[in-house]
Coordinates of C-alpha atoms in Angstrom, one line a residue:
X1 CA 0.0 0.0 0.0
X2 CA 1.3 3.0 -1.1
X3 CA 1.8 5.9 2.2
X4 CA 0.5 9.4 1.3
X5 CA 0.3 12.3 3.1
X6 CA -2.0 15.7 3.3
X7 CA -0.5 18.7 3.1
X8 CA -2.7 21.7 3.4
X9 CA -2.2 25.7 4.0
X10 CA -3.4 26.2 7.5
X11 CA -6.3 24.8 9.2
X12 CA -7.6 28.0 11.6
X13 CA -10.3 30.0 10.7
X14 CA -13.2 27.7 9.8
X15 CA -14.0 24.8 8.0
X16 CA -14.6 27.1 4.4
X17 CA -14.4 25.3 0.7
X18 CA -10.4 24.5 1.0
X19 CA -10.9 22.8 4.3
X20 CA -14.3 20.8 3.1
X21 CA -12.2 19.7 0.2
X22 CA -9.4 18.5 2.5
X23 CA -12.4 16.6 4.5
X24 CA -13.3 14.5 1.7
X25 CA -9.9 13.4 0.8
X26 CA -9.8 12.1 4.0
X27 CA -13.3 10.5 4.2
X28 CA -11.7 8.9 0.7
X29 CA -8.7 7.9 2.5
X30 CA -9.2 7.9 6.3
X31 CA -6.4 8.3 8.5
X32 CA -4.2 9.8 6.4
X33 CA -2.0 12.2 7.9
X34 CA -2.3 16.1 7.4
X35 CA 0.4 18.4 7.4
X36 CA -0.2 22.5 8.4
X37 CA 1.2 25.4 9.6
X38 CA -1.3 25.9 12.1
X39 CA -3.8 24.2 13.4
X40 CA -7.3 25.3 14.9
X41 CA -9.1 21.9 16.4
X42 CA -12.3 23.7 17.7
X43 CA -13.2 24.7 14.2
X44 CA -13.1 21.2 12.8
X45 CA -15.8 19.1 15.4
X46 CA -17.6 16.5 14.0
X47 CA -15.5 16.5 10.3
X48 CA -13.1 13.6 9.5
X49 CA -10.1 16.7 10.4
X50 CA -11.6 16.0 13.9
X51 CA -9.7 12.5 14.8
X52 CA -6.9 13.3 12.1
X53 CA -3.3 12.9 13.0
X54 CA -2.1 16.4 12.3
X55 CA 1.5 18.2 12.5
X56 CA 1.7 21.8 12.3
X57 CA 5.2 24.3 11.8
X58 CA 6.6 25.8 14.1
X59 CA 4.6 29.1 13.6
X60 CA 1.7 27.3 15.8
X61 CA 4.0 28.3 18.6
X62 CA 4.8 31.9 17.6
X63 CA 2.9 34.8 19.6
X64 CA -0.7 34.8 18.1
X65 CA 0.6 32.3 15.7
X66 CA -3.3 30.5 15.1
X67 CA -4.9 33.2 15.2
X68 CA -2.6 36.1 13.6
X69 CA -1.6 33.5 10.9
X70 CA -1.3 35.3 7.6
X71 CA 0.8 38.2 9.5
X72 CA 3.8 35.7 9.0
X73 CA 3.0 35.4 5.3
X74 CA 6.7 36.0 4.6
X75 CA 7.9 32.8 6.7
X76 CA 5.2 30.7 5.1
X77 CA 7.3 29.8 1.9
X78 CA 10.1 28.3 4.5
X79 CA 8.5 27.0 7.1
X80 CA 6.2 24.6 4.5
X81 CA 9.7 23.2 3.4
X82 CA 10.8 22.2 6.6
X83 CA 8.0 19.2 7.2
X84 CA 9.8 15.9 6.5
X85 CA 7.4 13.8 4.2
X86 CA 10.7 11.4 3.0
X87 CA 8.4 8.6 4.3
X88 CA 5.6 9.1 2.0
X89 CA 5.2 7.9 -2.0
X90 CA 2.5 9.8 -2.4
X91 CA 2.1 13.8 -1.4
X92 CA -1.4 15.7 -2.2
X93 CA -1.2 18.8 -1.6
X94 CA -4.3 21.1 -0.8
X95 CA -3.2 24.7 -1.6
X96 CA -4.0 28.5 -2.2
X97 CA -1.4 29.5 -0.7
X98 CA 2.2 28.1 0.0
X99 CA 1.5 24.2 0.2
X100 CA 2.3 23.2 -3.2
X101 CA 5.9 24.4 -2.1
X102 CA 6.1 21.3 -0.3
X103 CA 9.7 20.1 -0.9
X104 CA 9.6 16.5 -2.7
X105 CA 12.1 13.9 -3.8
X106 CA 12.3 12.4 -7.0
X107 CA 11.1 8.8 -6.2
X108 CA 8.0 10.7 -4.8
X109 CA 5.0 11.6 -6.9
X110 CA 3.1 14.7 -5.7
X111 CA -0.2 15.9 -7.0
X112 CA -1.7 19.3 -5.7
X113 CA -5.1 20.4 -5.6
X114 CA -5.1 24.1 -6.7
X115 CA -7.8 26.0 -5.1
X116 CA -6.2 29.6 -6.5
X117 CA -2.4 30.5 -7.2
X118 CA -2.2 32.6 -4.1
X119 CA -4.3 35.7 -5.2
X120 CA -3.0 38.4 -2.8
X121 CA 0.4 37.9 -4.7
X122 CA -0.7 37.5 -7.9
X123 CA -4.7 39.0 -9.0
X124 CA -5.3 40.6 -6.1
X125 CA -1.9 42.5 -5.3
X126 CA -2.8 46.0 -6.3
X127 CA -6.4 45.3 -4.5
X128 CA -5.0 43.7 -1.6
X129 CA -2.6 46.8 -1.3
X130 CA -4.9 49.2 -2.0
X131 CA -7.8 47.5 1.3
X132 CA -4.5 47.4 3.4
X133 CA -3.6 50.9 3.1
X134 CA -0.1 49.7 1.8
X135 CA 0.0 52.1 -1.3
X136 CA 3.0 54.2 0.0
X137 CA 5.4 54.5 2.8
X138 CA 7.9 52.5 4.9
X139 CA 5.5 49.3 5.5
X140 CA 4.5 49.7 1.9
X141 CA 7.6 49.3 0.8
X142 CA 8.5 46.2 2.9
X143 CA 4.3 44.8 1.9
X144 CA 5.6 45.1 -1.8
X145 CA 9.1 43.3 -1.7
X146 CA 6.9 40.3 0.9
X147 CA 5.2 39.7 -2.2
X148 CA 8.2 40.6 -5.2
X149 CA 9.5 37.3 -3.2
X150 CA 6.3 35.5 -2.5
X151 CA 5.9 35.5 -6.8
X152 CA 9.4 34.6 -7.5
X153 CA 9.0 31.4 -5.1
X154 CA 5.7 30.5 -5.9
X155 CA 6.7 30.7 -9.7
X156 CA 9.6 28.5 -9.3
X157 CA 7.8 25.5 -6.8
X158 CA 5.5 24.6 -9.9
X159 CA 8.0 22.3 -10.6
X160 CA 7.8 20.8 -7.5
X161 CA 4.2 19.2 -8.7
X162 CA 4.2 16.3 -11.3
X163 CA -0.1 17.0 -11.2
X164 CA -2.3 20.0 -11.2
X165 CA -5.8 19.7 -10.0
X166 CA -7.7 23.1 -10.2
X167 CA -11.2 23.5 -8.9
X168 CA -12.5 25.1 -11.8
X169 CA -12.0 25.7 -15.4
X170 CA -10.9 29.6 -14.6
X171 CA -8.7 28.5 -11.8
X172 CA -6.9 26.0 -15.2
X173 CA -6.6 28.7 -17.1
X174 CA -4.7 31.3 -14.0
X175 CA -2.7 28.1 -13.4
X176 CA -1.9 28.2 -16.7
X177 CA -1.2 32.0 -16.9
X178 CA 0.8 31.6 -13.7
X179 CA 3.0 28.2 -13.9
X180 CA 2.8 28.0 -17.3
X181 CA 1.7 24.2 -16.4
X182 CA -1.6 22.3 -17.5
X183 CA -4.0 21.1 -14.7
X184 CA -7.2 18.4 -14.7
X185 CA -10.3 20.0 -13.5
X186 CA -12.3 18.3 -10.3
X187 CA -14.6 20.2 -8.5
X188 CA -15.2 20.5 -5.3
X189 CA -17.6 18.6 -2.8
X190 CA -20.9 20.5 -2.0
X191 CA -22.7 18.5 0.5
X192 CA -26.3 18.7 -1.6
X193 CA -28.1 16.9 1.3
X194 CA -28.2 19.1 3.8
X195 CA -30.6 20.9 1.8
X196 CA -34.4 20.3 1.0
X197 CA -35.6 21.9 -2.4
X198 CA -39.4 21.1 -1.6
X199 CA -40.4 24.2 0.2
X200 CA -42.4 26.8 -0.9
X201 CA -40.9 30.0 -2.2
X202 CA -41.2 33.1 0.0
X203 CA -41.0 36.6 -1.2
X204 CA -37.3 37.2 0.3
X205 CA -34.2 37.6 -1.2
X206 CA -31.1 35.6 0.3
X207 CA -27.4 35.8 0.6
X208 CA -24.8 34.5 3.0
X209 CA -21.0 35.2 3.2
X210 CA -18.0 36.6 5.0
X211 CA -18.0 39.9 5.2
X212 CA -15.0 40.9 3.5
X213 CA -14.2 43.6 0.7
X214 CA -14.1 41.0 -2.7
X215 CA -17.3 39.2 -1.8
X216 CA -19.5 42.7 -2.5
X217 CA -22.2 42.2 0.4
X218 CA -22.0 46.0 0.9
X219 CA -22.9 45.7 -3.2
X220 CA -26.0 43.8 -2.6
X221 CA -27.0 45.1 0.4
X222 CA -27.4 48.9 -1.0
X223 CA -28.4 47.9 -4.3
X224 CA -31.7 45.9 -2.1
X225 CA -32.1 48.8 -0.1
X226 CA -32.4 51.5 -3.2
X227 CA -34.9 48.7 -4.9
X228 CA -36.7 48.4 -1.1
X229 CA -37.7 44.7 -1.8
X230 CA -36.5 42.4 1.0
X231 CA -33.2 40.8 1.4
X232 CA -31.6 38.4 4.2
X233 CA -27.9 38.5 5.2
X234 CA -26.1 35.7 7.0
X235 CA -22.9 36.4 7.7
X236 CA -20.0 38.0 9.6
X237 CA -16.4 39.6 9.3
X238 CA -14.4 43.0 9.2
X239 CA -16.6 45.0 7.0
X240 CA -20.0 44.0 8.6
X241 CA -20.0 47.8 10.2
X242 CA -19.6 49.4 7.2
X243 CA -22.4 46.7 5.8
X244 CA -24.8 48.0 8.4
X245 CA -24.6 51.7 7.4
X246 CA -26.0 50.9 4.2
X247 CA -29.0 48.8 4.9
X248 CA -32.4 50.0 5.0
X249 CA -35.2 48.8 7.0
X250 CA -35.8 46.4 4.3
X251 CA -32.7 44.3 4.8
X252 CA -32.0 42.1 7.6
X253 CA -28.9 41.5 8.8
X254 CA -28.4 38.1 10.9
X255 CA -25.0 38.0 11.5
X256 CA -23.2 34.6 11.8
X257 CA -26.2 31.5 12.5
X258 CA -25.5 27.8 12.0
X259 CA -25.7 25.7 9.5
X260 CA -29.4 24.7 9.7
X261 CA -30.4 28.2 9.7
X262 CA -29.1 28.9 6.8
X263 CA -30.6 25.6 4.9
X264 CA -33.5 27.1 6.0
X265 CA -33.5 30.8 4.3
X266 CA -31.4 28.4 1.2
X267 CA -35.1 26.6 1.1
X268 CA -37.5 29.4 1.5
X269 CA -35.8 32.4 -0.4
X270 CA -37.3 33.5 -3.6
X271 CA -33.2 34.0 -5.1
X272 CA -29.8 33.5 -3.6
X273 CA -28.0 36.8 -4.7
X274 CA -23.8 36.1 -5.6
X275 CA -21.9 38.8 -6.2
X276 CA -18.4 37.9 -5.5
X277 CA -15.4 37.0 -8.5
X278 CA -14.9 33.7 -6.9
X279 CA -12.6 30.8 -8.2
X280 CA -15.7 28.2 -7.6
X281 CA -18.1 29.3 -5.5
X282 CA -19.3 26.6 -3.1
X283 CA -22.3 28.7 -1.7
X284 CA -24.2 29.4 -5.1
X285 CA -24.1 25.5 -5.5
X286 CA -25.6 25.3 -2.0
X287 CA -28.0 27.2 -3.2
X288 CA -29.5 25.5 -6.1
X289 CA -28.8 22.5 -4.1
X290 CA -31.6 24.1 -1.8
X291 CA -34.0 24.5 -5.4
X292 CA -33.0 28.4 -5.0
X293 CA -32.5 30.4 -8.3
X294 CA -29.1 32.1 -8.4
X295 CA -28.4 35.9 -9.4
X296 CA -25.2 36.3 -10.1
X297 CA -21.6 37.9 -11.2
X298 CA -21.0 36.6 -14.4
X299 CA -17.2 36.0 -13.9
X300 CA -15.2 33.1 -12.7
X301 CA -16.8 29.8 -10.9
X302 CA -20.5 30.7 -11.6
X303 CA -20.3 30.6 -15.0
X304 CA -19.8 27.1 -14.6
X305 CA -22.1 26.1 -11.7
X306 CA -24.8 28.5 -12.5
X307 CA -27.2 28.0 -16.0
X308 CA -28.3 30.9 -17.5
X309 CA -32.4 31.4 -17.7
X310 CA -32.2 27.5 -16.5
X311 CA -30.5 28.0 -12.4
X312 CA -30.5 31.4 -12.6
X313 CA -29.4 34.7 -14.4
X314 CA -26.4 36.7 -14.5
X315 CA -25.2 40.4 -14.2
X316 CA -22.5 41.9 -15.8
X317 CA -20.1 44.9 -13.3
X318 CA -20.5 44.8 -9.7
X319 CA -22.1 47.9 -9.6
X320 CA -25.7 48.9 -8.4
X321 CA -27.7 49.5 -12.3
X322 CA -26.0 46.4 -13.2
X323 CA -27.5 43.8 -10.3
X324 CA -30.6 46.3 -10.2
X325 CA -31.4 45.2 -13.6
X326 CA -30.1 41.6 -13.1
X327 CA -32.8 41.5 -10.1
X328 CA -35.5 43.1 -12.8
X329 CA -34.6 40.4 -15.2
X330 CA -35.0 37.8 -12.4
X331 CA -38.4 38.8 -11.8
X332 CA -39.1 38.8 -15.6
X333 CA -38.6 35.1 -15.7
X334 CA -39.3 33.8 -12.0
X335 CA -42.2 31.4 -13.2
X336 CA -39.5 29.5 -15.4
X337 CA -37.2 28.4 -12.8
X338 CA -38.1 25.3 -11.6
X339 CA -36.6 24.1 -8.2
X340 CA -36.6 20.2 -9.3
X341 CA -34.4 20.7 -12.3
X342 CA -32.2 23.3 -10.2
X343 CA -31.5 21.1 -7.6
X344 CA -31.1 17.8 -10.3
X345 CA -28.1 20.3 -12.1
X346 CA -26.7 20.8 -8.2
X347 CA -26.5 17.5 -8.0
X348 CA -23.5 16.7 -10.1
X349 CA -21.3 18.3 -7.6
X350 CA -22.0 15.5 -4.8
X351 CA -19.0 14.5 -2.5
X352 CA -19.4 11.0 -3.9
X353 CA -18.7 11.7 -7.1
X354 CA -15.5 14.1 -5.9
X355 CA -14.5 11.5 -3.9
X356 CA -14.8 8.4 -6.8
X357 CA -13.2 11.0 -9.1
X358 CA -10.1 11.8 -6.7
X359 CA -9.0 8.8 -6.3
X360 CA -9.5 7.9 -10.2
X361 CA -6.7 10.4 -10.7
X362 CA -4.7 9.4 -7.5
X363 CA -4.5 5.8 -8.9
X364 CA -3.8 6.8 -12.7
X365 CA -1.1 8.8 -11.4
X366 CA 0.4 6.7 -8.9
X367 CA 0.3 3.5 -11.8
X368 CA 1.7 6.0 -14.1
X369 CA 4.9 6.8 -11.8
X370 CA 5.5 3.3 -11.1
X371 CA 5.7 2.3 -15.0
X372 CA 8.2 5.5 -15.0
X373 CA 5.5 7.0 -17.4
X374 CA 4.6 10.7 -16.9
X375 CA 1.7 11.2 -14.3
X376 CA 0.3 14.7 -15.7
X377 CA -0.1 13.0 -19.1
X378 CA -1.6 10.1 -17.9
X379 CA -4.5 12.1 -15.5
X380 CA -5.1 14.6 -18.5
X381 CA -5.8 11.3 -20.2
X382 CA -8.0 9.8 -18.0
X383 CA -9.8 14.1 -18.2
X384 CA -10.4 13.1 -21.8
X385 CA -12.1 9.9 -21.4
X386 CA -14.4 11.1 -18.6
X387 CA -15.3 13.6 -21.3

């Protein structure tokens, strides 16, 4: 039997779409051990990360180290090489940030899920600069040449990867752009059945999401407010005061609420409103899972989890007049969307099918390094039969 190891970014701050991903590896292969730069136990009760054997860097052990994590960014690149995985054949890595720098030998074969090519150094920089209030100045300066040397390792560990799995078609192509290296597409795990599609549709509009600047929930929530028709927000984070300035009376805002709650709004809203630039998009796919119509951004994941006039519709610039007429569209068509067929096209993304589909690859790959044949060739093959 072939030993394999995890090795993922960090595991503190919630079990989000990385960390659900890294959960049904392991459900695929239980107890297989996990490799992190910090770990978080609390945040992963009742999820196969639970009762996993874990090792974490030593940045678990530096001041704030779990909870202040990305503040040591610039470490990242080194500490990830310093776990010893000599003892393993087999390394997947689970990565949007520095875990595909995982140092490997050459008897070893190492896949690595691609969730994003780390975004803040690459798409994002001028953004992420810009939020930060990094533009100019001493810190500025220092935030700039962190990230100069973040794309100059990150370029060169691509060849630390023999196989490239992205998440979504426009996460393969900004591999692509970025490595220069081809990746298989296997999207991620949305757990379907937590959601009931049956329920009557209610008058309210829905969305959920952290409250940070790239998801747009300040977006929604004011274009709602100027079109006065009611709107639900689930959801917490830094800019959730900022959020609150610009609802009206019309929007309610719920803060953070478990996971059955928000099934339940999933089930009963008239339209789950998207309006981030996301590289899949797990929650939109909750969403229809739940028979819900989608509006949303018509850039990256969505346009390949949501169906136009089928699942829902699309807008075109995160502005206000765009989603205002996106929501007037919406209405236009409402009696055409039909929860049985939207939750039939969610169903595609089932963990069992990511999980018989993982370790299709794993095993292609692994045969194809023991007949000294190249791996990525052979999993882009077996991408061309499933087709």
């Amino acid at each position: 039997m072939k030993q394999i190891a995890f090795i993922h970014d960090w595991l503190s701050g919630g079990n989000a779409g990385a960390e659900k991903v890294l959960n049904e590896m392991l459900r695929a292969l239980p107890g297989t051990p996990v490799y992190t730069l910090v770990h978080k136990p609390e945040d992963f009760k009742g999820t196969p990360l639970e009762d996993a054997e874990v090792h974490t860097s030593a940045i678990q052990h530096w001041p704030r180290g779990v909870s202040h994590y990305r503040t040591y960014l610039p470490f990242m690149p080194y500490q990830i090489e310093q776990f010893d995985l000599t003892a393993y054949d087999t390394i997947v890595s689970s990565s949007h940030a520095v875990a595909k720098g995982v140092l490997v030998g050459a008897g070893q074969l190492h896949i690595s899920y691609v969730h994003s090519p780390i975004r803040y150094a690459w798409d994002l920089y001028q953004q992420y600069l810009r939020e930060a209030n990094l533009t100019s100045g001493v810190k500025a300066t220092l935030a700039k040449l962190a990230l100069h040397y973040i794309r100059l390792w990150d370029h060169s560990t691509a060849n630390r990867v023999d196989v490239f799995l992205a998440n979504s078609e426009y996460v393969a192509r900004r591999i692509w752009r970025t490595y220069r290296r081809p990746a298989r597409v296997l999207y991620p795990p949305v757990d379907v059945d937590r959601f009931d599609h049956t329920h009557p549709r209610e008058e309210f509009y829905f969305t959920m999401s952290r409250f940070v600047p790239y998801k747009k929930i300040d977006l929604i929530v004011e274009t709602f407010t100027r079109l006065g028709k009611p709107l639900v927000v689930i959801g917490a984070g830094p800019d959730f005061d900022k959020v609150k300035v610009l609802a009206g009376a019309n929007v309610q805002l719920l803060g953070r609420q478990p996971d059955e709650v928000v099934a339940d709004y999933m089930a009963r809203c008239k339209a789950f409103v998207f309006a981030a630039d996301e590289d899949f998009g797990i929650v939109p796919v909750e969403a229809q899972a739940a028979g819900a119509p989608v509006i949303a951004y018509g850039k990256g994941g969505t346009l390949e989890t949501v169906v136009a006039d089928q699942t829902g519709v699309f807008f075109g610039q995160q502005n206000v007049e765009s989603l205002s007429r996106a929501v007037a569209l919406f209405e236009s068509k409402a009696g055409q969307f039909d929860a049985t067929f939207i939750r039939h096209h969610a169903e595609k993304f089932r963990p069992e099918r990511f999980r018989t589909e993982f370790m299709a690859i794993l095993e292609a790959a692994e045969a194809a390094k023991v007949r000294g044949e190249d791996p990525e060739k052979a999993v882009l093959a077996l991408q061309l039969e499933a087709l």
